[in-house]
Short mmCIF file of C-alpha atoms and ligand atoms in Angstrom, two decimals:
data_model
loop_
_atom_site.label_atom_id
_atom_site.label_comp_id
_atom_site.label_asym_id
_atom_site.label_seq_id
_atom_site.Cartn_x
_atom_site.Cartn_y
_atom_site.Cartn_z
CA UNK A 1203 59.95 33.26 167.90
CA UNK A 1204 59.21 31.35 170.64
CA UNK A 1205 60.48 32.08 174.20
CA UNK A 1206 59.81 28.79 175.89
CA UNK A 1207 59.29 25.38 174.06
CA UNK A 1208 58.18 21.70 176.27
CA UNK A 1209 60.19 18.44 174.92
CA UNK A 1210 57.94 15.92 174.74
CA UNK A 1211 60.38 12.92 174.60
CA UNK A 1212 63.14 12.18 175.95
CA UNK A 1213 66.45 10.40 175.35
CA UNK A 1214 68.70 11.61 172.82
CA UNK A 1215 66.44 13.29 171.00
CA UNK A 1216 65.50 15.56 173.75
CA UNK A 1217 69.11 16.43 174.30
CA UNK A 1218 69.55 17.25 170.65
CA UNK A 1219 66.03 19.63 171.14
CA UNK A 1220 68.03 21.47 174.25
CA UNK A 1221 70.93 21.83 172.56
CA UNK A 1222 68.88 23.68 169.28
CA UNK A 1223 66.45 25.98 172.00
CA UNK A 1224 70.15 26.89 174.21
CA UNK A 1225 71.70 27.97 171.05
CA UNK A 1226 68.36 30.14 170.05
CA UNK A 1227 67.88 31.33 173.77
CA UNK A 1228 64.47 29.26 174.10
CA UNK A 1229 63.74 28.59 177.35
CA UNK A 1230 63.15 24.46 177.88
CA UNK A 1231 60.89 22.45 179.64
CA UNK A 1232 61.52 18.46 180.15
CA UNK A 1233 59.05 16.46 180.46
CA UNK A 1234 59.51 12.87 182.19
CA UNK A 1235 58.30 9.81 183.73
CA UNK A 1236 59.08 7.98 187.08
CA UNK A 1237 62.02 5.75 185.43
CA UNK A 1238 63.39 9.15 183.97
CA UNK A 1239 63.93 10.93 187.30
CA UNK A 1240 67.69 10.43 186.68
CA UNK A 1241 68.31 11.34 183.06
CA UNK A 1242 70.44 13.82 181.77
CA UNK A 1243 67.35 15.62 179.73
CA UNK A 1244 65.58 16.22 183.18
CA UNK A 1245 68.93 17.62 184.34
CA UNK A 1246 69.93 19.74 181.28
CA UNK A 1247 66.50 21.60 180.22
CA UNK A 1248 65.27 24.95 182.27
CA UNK A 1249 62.38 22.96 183.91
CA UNK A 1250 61.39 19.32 184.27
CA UNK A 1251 58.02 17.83 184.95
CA UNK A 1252 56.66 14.54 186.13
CA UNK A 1253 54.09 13.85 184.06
CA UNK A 1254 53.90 9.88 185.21
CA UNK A 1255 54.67 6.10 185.45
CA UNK A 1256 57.14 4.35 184.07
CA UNK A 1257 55.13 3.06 180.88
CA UNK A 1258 55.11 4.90 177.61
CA UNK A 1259 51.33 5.42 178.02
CA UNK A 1260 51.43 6.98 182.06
CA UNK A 1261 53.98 9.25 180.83
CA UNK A 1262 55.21 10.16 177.09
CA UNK A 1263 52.03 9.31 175.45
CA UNK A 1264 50.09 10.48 178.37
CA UNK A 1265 48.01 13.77 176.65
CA UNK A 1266 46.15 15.01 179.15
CA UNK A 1267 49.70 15.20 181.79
CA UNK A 1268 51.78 16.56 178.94
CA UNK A 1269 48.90 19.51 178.12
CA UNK A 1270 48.64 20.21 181.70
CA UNK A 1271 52.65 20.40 182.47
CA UNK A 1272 53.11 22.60 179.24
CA UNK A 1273 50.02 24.66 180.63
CA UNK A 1274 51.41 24.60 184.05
CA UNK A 1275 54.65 25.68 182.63
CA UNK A 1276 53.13 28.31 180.38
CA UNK A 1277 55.29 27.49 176.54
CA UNK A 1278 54.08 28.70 173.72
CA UNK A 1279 55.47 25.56 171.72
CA UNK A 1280 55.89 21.75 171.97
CA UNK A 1281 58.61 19.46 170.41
CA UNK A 1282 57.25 16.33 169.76
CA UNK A 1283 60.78 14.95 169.15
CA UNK A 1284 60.16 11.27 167.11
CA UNK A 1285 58.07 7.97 168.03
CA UNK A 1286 55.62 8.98 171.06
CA UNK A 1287 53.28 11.48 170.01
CA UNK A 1288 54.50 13.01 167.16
CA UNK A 1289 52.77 11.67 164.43
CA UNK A 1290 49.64 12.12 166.26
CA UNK A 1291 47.44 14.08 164.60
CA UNK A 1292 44.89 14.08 167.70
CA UNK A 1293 47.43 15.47 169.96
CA UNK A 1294 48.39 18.46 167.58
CA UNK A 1295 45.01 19.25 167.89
CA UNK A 1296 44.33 19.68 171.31
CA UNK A 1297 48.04 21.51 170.99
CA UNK A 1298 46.60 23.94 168.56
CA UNK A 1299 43.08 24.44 170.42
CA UNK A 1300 45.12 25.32 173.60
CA UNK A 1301 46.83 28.17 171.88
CA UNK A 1302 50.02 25.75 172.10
CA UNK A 1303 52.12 25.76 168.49
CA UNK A 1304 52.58 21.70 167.81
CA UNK A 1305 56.46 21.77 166.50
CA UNK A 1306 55.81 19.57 163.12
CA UNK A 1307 53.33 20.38 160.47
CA UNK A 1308 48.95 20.38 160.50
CA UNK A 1309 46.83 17.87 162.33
CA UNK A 1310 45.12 17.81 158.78
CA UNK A 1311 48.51 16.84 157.48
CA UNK A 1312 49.79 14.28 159.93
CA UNK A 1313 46.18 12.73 159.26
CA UNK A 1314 46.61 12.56 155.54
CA UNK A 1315 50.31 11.28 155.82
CA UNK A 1316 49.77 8.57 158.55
CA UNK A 1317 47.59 6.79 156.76
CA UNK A 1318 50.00 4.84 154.13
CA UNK A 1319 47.19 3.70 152.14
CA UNK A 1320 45.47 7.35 151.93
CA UNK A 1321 49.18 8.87 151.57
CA UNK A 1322 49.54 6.44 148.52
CA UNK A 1323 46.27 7.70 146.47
CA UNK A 1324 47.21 11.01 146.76
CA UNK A 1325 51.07 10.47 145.15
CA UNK A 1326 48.96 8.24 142.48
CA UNK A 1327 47.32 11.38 141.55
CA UNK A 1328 49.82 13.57 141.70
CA UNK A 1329 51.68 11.21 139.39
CA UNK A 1330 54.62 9.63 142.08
CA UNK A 1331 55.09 6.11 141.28
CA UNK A 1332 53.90 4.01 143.73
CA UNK A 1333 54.26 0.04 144.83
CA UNK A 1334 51.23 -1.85 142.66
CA UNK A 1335 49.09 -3.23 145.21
CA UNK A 1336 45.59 -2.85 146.88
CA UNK A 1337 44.41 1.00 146.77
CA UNK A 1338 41.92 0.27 149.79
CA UNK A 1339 42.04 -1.68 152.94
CA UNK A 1340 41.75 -5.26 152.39
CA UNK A 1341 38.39 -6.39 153.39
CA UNK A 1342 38.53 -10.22 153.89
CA UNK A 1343 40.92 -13.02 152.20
CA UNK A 1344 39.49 -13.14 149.24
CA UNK A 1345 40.26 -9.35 148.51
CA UNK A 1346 43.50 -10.85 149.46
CA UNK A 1347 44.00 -13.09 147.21
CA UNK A 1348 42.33 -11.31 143.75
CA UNK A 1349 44.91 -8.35 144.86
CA UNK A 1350 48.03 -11.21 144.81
CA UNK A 1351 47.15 -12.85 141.77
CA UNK A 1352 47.00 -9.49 139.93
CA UNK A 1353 50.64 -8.41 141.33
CA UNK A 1354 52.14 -11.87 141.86
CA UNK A 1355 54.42 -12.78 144.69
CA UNK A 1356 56.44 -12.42 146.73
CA UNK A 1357 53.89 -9.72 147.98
CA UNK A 1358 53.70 -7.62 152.03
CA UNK A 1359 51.25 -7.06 154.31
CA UNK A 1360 51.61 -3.65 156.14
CA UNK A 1361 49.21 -1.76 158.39
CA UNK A 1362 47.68 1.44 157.04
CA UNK A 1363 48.30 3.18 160.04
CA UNK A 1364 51.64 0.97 161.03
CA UNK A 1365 55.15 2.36 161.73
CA UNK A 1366 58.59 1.86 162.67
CA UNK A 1367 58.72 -1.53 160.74
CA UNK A 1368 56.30 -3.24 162.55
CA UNK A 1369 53.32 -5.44 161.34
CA UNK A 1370 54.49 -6.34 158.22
CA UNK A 1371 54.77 -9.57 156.82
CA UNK A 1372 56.25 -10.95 153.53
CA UNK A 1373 54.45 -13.71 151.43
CA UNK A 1374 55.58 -16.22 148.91
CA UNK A 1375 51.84 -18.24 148.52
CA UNK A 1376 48.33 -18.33 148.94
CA UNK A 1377 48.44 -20.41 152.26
CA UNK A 1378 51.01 -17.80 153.82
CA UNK A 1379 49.03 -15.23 152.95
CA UNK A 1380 45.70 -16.35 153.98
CA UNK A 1381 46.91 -16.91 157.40
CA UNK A 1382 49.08 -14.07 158.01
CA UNK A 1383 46.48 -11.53 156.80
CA UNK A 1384 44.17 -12.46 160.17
CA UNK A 1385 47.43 -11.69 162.02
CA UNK A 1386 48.28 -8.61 160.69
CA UNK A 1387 44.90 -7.35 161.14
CA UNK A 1388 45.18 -8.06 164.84
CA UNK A 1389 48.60 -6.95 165.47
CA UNK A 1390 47.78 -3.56 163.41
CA UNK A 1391 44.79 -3.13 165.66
CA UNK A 1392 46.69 -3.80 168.77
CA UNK A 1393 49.71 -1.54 168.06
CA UNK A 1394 48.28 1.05 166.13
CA UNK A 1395 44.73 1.50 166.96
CA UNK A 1396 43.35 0.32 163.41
CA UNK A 1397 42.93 -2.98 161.83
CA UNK A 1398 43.58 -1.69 158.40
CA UNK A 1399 45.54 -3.58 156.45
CA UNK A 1400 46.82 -3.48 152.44
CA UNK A 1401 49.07 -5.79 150.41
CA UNK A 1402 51.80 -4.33 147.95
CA UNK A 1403 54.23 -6.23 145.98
CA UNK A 1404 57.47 -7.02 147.65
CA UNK A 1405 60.44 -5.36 145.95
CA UNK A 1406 63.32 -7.62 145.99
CA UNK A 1407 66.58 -6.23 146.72
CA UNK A 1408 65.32 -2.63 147.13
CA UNK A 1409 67.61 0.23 148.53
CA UNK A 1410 66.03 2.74 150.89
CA UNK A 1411 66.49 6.02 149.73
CA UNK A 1412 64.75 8.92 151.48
CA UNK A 1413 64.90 12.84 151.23
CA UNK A 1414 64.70 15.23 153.76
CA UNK A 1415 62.33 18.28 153.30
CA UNK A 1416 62.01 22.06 154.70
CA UNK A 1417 59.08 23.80 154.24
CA UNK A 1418 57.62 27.02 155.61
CA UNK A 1419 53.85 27.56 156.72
CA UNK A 1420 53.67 30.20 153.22
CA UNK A 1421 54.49 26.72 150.97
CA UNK A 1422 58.17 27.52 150.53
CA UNK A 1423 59.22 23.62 149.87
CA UNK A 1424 62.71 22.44 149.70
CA UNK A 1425 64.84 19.16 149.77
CA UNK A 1426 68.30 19.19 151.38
CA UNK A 1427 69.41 15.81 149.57
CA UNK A 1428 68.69 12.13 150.07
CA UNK A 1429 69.96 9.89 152.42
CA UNK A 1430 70.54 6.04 152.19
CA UNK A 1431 69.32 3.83 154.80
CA UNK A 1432 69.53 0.67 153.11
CA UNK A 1433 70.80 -1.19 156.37
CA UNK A 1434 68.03 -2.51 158.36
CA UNK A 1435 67.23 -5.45 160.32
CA UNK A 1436 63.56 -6.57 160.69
CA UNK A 1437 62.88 -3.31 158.49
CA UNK A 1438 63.93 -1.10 160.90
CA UNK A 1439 67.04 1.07 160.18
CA UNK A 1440 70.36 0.42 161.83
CA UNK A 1441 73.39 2.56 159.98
CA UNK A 1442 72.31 5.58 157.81
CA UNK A 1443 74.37 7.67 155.21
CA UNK A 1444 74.44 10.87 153.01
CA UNK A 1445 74.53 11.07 150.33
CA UNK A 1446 73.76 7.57 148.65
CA UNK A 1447 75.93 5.44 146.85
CA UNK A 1448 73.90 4.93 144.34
CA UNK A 1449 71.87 8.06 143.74
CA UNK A 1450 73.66 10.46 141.14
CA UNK A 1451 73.29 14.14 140.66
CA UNK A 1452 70.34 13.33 137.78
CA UNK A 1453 68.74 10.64 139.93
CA UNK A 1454 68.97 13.12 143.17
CA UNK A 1455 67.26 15.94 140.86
CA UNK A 1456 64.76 13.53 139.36
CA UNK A 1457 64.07 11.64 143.24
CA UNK A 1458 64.29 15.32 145.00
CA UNK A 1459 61.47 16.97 142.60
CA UNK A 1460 59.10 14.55 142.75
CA UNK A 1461 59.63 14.32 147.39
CA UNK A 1462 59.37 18.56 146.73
CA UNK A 1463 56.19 18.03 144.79
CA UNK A 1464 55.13 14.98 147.46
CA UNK A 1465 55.29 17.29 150.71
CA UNK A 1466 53.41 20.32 148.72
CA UNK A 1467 50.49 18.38 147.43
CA UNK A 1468 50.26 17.17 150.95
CA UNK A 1469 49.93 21.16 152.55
CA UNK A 1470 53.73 20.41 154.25
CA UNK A 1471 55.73 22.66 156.44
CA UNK A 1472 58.14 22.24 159.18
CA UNK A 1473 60.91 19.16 158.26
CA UNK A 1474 59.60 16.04 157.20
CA UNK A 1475 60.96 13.13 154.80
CA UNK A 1476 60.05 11.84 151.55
CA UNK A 1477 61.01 7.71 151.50
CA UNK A 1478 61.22 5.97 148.86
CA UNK A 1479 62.58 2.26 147.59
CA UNK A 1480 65.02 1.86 144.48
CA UNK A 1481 64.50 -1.24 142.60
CA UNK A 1482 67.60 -3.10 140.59
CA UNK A 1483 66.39 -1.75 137.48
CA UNK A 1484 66.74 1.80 138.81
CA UNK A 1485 63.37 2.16 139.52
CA UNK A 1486 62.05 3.88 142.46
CA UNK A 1487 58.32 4.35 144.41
CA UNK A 1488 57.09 6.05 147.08
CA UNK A 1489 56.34 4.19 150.31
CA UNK A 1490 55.86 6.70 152.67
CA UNK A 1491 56.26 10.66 154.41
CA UNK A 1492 57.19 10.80 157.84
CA UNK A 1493 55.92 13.94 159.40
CA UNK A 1494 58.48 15.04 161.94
CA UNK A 1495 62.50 14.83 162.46
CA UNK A 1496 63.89 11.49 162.02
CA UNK A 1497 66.25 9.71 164.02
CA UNK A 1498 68.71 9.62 161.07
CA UNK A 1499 68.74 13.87 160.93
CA UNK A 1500 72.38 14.33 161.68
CA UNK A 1501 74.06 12.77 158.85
CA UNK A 1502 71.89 15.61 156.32
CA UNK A 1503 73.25 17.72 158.89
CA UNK A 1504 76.64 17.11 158.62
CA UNK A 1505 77.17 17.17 154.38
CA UNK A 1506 74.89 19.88 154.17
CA UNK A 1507 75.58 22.23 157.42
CA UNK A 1508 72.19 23.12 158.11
CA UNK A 1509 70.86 22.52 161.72
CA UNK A 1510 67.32 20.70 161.16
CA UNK A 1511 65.94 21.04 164.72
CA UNK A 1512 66.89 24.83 164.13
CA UNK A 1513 64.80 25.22 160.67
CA UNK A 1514 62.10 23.08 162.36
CA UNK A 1515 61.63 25.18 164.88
CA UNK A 1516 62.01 28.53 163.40
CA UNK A 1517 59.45 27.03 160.44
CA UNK A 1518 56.70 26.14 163.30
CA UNK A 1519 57.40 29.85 164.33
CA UNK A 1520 56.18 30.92 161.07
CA UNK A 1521 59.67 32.68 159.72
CA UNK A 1522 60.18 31.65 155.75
CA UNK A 1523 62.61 29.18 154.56
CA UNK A 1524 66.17 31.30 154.52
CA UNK A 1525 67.65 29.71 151.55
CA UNK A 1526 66.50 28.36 148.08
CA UNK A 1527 67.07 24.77 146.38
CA UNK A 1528 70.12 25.87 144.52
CA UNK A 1529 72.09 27.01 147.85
CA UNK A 1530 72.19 23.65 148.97
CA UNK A 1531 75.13 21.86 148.56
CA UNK A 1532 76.03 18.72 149.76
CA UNK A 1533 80.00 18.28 150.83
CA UNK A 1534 81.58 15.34 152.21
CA UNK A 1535 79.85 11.79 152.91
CA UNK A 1536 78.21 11.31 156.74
CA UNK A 1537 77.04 7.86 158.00
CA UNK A 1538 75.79 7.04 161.23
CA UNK A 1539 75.63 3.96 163.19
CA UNK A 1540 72.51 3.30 165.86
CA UNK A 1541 74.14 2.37 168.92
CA UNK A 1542 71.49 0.02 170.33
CA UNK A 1543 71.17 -1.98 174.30
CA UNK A 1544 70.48 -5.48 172.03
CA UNK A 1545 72.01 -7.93 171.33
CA UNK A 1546 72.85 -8.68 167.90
CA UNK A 1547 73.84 -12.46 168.82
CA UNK A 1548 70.32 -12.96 170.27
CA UNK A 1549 68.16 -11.78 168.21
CA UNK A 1550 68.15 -8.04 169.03
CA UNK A 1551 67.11 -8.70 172.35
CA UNK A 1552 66.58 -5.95 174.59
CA UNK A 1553 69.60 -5.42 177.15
CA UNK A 1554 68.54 -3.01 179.71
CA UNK A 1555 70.27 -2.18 182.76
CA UNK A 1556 73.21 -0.25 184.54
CA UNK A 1557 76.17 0.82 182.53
CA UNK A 1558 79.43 1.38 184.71
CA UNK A 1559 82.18 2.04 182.23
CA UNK A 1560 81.13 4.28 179.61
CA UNK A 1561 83.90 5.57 176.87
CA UNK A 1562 82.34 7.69 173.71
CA UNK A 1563 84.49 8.49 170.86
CA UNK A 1564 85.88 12.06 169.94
CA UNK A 1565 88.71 13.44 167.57
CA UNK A 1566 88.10 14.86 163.88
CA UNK A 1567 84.99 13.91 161.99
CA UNK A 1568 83.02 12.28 164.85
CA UNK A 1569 80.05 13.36 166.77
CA UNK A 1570 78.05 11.15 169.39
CA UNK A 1571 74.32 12.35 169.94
CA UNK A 1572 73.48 10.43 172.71
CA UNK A 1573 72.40 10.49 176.67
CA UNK A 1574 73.92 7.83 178.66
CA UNK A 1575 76.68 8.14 181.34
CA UNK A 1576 78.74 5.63 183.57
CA UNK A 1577 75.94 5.28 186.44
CA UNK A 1578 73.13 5.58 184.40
CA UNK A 1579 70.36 3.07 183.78
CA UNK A 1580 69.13 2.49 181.02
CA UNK A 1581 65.12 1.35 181.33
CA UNK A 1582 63.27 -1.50 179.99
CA UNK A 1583 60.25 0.52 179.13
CA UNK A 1584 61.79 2.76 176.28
CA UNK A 1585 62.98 2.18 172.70
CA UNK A 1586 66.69 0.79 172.77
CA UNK A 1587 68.55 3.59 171.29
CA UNK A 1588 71.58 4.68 173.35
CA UNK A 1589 73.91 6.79 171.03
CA UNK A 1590 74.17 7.95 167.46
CA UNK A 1591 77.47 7.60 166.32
CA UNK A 1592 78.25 10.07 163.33
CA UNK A 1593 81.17 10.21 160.90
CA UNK A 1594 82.05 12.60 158.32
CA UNK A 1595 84.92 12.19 155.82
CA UNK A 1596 85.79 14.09 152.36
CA UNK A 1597 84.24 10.76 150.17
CA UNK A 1598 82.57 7.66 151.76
CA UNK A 1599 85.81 5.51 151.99
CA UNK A 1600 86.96 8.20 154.67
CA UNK A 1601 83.87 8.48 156.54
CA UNK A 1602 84.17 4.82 156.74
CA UNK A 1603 87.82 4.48 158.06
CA UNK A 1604 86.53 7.59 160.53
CA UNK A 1605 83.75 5.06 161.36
CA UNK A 1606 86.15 2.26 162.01
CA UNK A 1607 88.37 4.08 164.25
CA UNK A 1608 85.06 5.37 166.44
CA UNK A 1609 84.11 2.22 166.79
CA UNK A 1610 86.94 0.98 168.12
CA UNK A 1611 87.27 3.44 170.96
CA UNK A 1612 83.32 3.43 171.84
CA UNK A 1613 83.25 1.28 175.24
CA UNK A 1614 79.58 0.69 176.77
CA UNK A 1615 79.91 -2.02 179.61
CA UNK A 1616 78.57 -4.41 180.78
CA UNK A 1617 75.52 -4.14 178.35
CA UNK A 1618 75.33 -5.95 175.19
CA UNK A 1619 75.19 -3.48 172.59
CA UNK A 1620 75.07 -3.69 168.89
CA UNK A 1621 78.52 -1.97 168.52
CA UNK A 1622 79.95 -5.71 167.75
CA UNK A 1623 78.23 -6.00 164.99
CA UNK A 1624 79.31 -2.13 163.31
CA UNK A 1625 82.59 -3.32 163.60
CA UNK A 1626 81.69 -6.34 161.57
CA UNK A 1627 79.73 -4.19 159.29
CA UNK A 1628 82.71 -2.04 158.80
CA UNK A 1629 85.28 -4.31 157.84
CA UNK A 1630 82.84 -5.99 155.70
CA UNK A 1631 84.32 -5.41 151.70
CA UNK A 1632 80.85 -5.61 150.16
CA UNK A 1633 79.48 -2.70 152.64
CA UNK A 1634 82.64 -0.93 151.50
CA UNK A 1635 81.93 -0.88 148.02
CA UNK A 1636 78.78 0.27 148.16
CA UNK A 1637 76.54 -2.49 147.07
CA UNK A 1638 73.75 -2.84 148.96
CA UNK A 1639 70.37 -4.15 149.06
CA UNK A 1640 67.77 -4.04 152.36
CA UNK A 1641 68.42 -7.85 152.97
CA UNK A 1642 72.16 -7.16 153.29
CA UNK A 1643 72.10 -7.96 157.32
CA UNK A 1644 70.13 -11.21 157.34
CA UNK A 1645 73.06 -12.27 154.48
CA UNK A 1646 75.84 -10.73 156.35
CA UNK A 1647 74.55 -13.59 159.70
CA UNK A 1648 73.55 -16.12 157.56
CA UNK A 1649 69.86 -15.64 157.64
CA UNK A 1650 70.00 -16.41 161.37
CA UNK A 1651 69.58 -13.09 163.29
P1 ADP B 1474 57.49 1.77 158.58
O1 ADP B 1474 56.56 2.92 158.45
O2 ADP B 1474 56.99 0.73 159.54
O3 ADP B 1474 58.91 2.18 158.84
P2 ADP B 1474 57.94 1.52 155.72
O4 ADP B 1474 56.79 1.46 154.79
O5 ADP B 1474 58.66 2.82 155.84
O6 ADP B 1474 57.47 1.02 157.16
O7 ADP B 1474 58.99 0.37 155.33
C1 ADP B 1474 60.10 0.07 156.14
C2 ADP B 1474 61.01 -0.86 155.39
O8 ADP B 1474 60.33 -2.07 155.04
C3 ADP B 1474 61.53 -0.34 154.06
O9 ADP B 1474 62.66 0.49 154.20
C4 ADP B 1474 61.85 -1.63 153.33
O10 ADP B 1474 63.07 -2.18 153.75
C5 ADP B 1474 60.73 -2.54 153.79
N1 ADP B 1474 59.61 -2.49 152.83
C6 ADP B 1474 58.45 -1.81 152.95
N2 ADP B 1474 57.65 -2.00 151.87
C7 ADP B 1474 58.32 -2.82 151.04
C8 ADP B 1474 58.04 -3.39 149.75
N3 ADP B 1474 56.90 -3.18 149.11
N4 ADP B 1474 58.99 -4.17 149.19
C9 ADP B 1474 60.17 -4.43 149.81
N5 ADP B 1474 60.48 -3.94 151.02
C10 ADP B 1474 59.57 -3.14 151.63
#
């Protein structure tokens, strides 16, 4: 096991690694930059380090500072946490060749899995449905349009090596296409490093439906259910739930088997997650494997009682997998709602800045993973994520009045937060029953987020 493990994140996902390396009696080391001097992850882990400015590329995505601090600090492991640098299969390198265990699975892996368009071919093979759409990077318009008026429209645009829901772009006709395809070539190139682009058909009215895998370094591959994360604005998840409303115990075997087979063919270990859509017709394809712990962790968590950091970290270790598919068992219904400095009114504008009253919500079913306090400010260099707020109820109808009641009582001031806008969620009938399609939040404000 380890004895002393570097964070390299920070925020609440950092907390949530202390928390996991206290309870195993892991030494931590933080890692931070200059607007971070004040946060509560510097304050809470063993050790903290500077590692530089206030920009996501002095600091957290800085890889020759975070090598030397977890050199200087002498770990034998690093937690990449999510967004920064762990899906970077360069960095888990240089982890590995300094005798430093990366926390997540192979560079070889992370390669093979970042690349959507790579990731794709292989579940084609393997025999995972997949989205119809261009099998190679799309080399000029043309490509472009052959490719569109084999799968018809509405079709997307999305950057091989593109994440968090960024650079994609939906199109109805040839003109659209033509001159978005330019675009997302430069925007992919700018945010991710590569210009690669494909085009899939656009499902209309999907669900997102995802599973969450545990594997060990011997192959040992499990799922521990799926969740739902339908909700999204700008394709980028805002509440999450588990299990689905509309997966069923054969859909969940049938879904679950095929993500099982999905991280094996792919050499997996660690945690990692399987995501798929579901079309109307019940119909589902793969879109893509995230290699590390995502944000949306706690709500598996919470119907299935396993600690995922824990597993994670215990897998990177090398120990096996302690329990088999049929001991999981899912109990209960979790959802969780992203507690985000935007504003929901404008856009999703980015509301930095000091928070003086802070109130987080407690009592039965509820847990807050989060890292802000009355005093603290939050930066404008950093994603917007202040607090998860988690529920848990006996069915989904109690998890949601649990939900309701958290809500209520969560006070962040004076920032504008997207806690509004849960509320509105939550007394909305059609997110009570169930019913829900990814384009349920640009219906729910009229189209004019
Ligand atoms: P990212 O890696 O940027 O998160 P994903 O491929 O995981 O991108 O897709 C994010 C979201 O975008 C999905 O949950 C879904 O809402 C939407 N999306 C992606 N591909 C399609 C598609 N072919 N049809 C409809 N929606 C899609």
């Amino acid at each position: 096991m380890f004895s002393k493990i570097l964070i390299a994140n920070r925020g609440e996902i950092a907390l949530r690694v202390i928390r996991a390396c206290k309870e195993m009696a892991i030494r931590t080391v933080a890692i931070y930059s200059e607007a971070d001097r004040n946060s509560l992850h510097v304050r809470l882990a063993d050790e903290a380090i500077c590692v530089g400015g206030p920009k996501a590329e002095q600091s957290y995505l800085n890889i020759p500072a975070i090598v030397s601090a977890a050199e200087i600090a002498d770990v034998d492991g690093i937690h990449p946490g999510y967004g920064f640098l762990s899906q970077n299969a360069h960095f888990a390198e240089i982890c590995e060749s300094c005798n430093i265990t990366f926390i997540g699975p192979s560079a070889q892996t992370i390669r093979l899995l970042g690349d959507k368009l790579a990731a794709k071919d292989l579940m084609r093979k393997i025999g995972i449905p997949i989205i119809p759409g261009s099998m190679a990077a799309v080399k000029n318009k043309d490509d472009a349009l052959k490719t569109a008026r084999r799968i018809h429209y509405p079709i997307i645009i999305k950057a091989a090596a593109g994440g968090g829901g960024r650079g994609m772009r939906v199109c109805h006709n040839d003109v659209r296409l033509v001159s978005a395809l330019t675009t997302c070539q430069v925007e992919a190139e700018a945010n991710f490093g590569n210009s690669d682009v494909f085009v899939e058909k656009y499902l209309e009215e999907p669900r997102h439906i995802e599973f969450q895998i545990l594997a060990d370094r011997a192959g040992h591959t499990i799922h521990v259910g799926e969740r739902d994360c339908t909700i999204q604005r700008r394709h980028q998840k805002l509440i999450e739930e588990a299990p689905s409303p509309a997966v069923d115990s054969k859909l969940r075997r049938k879904m679950g088997d095929l993500a099982v087979r999905a991280a094996k063919s792919a050499g997996y270990s660690t945690v990692g997650t399987v995501e798929f859509l579901l079309d109307r017709t019940g119909a589902f394809y793969f879109i893509e494997m995230n290699t590390r712990i995502q944000v949306e962790h706690p709500v598996t968590e919470m119907v299935t009682g396993i600690d995922l950091i824990k597993e994670q970290i215990r897998m990177a270790a090398g120990e096996s997998l302690s329990m088999k598919q049929d001991d999981v068992v899912m109990e209960g219904w979790a959802i969780e709602c992203r507690v985000n400095a935007e504003d929901p009114s404008n856009g999703f504008s980015p509301s930095p800045g000091r928070i003086t009253f802070l109130h987080q919500p407690g009592g039965p079913g509820v847990r807050v993973d989060s890292y802000v306090f009355a005093g603290y400010d939050v930066p404008p260099y950093y994603d917007s994520l202040l607090a998860k707020l988690i529920t848990k109820g006996d069915t989904r109808q109690d998890a949601i009045r649990v939900m309701q009641r958290a809500l209520d009582e969560f006070i962040i001031e004076p920032l504008r937060t997207t806690l509004p806008l849960h509320r509105q969620i939550f007394a909305d009938p059609t997110f009570w029953r169930g019913q829900l399609t990814t384009d349920y939040l640009e219906r729910l404000l009229g189209n004019g987020e």
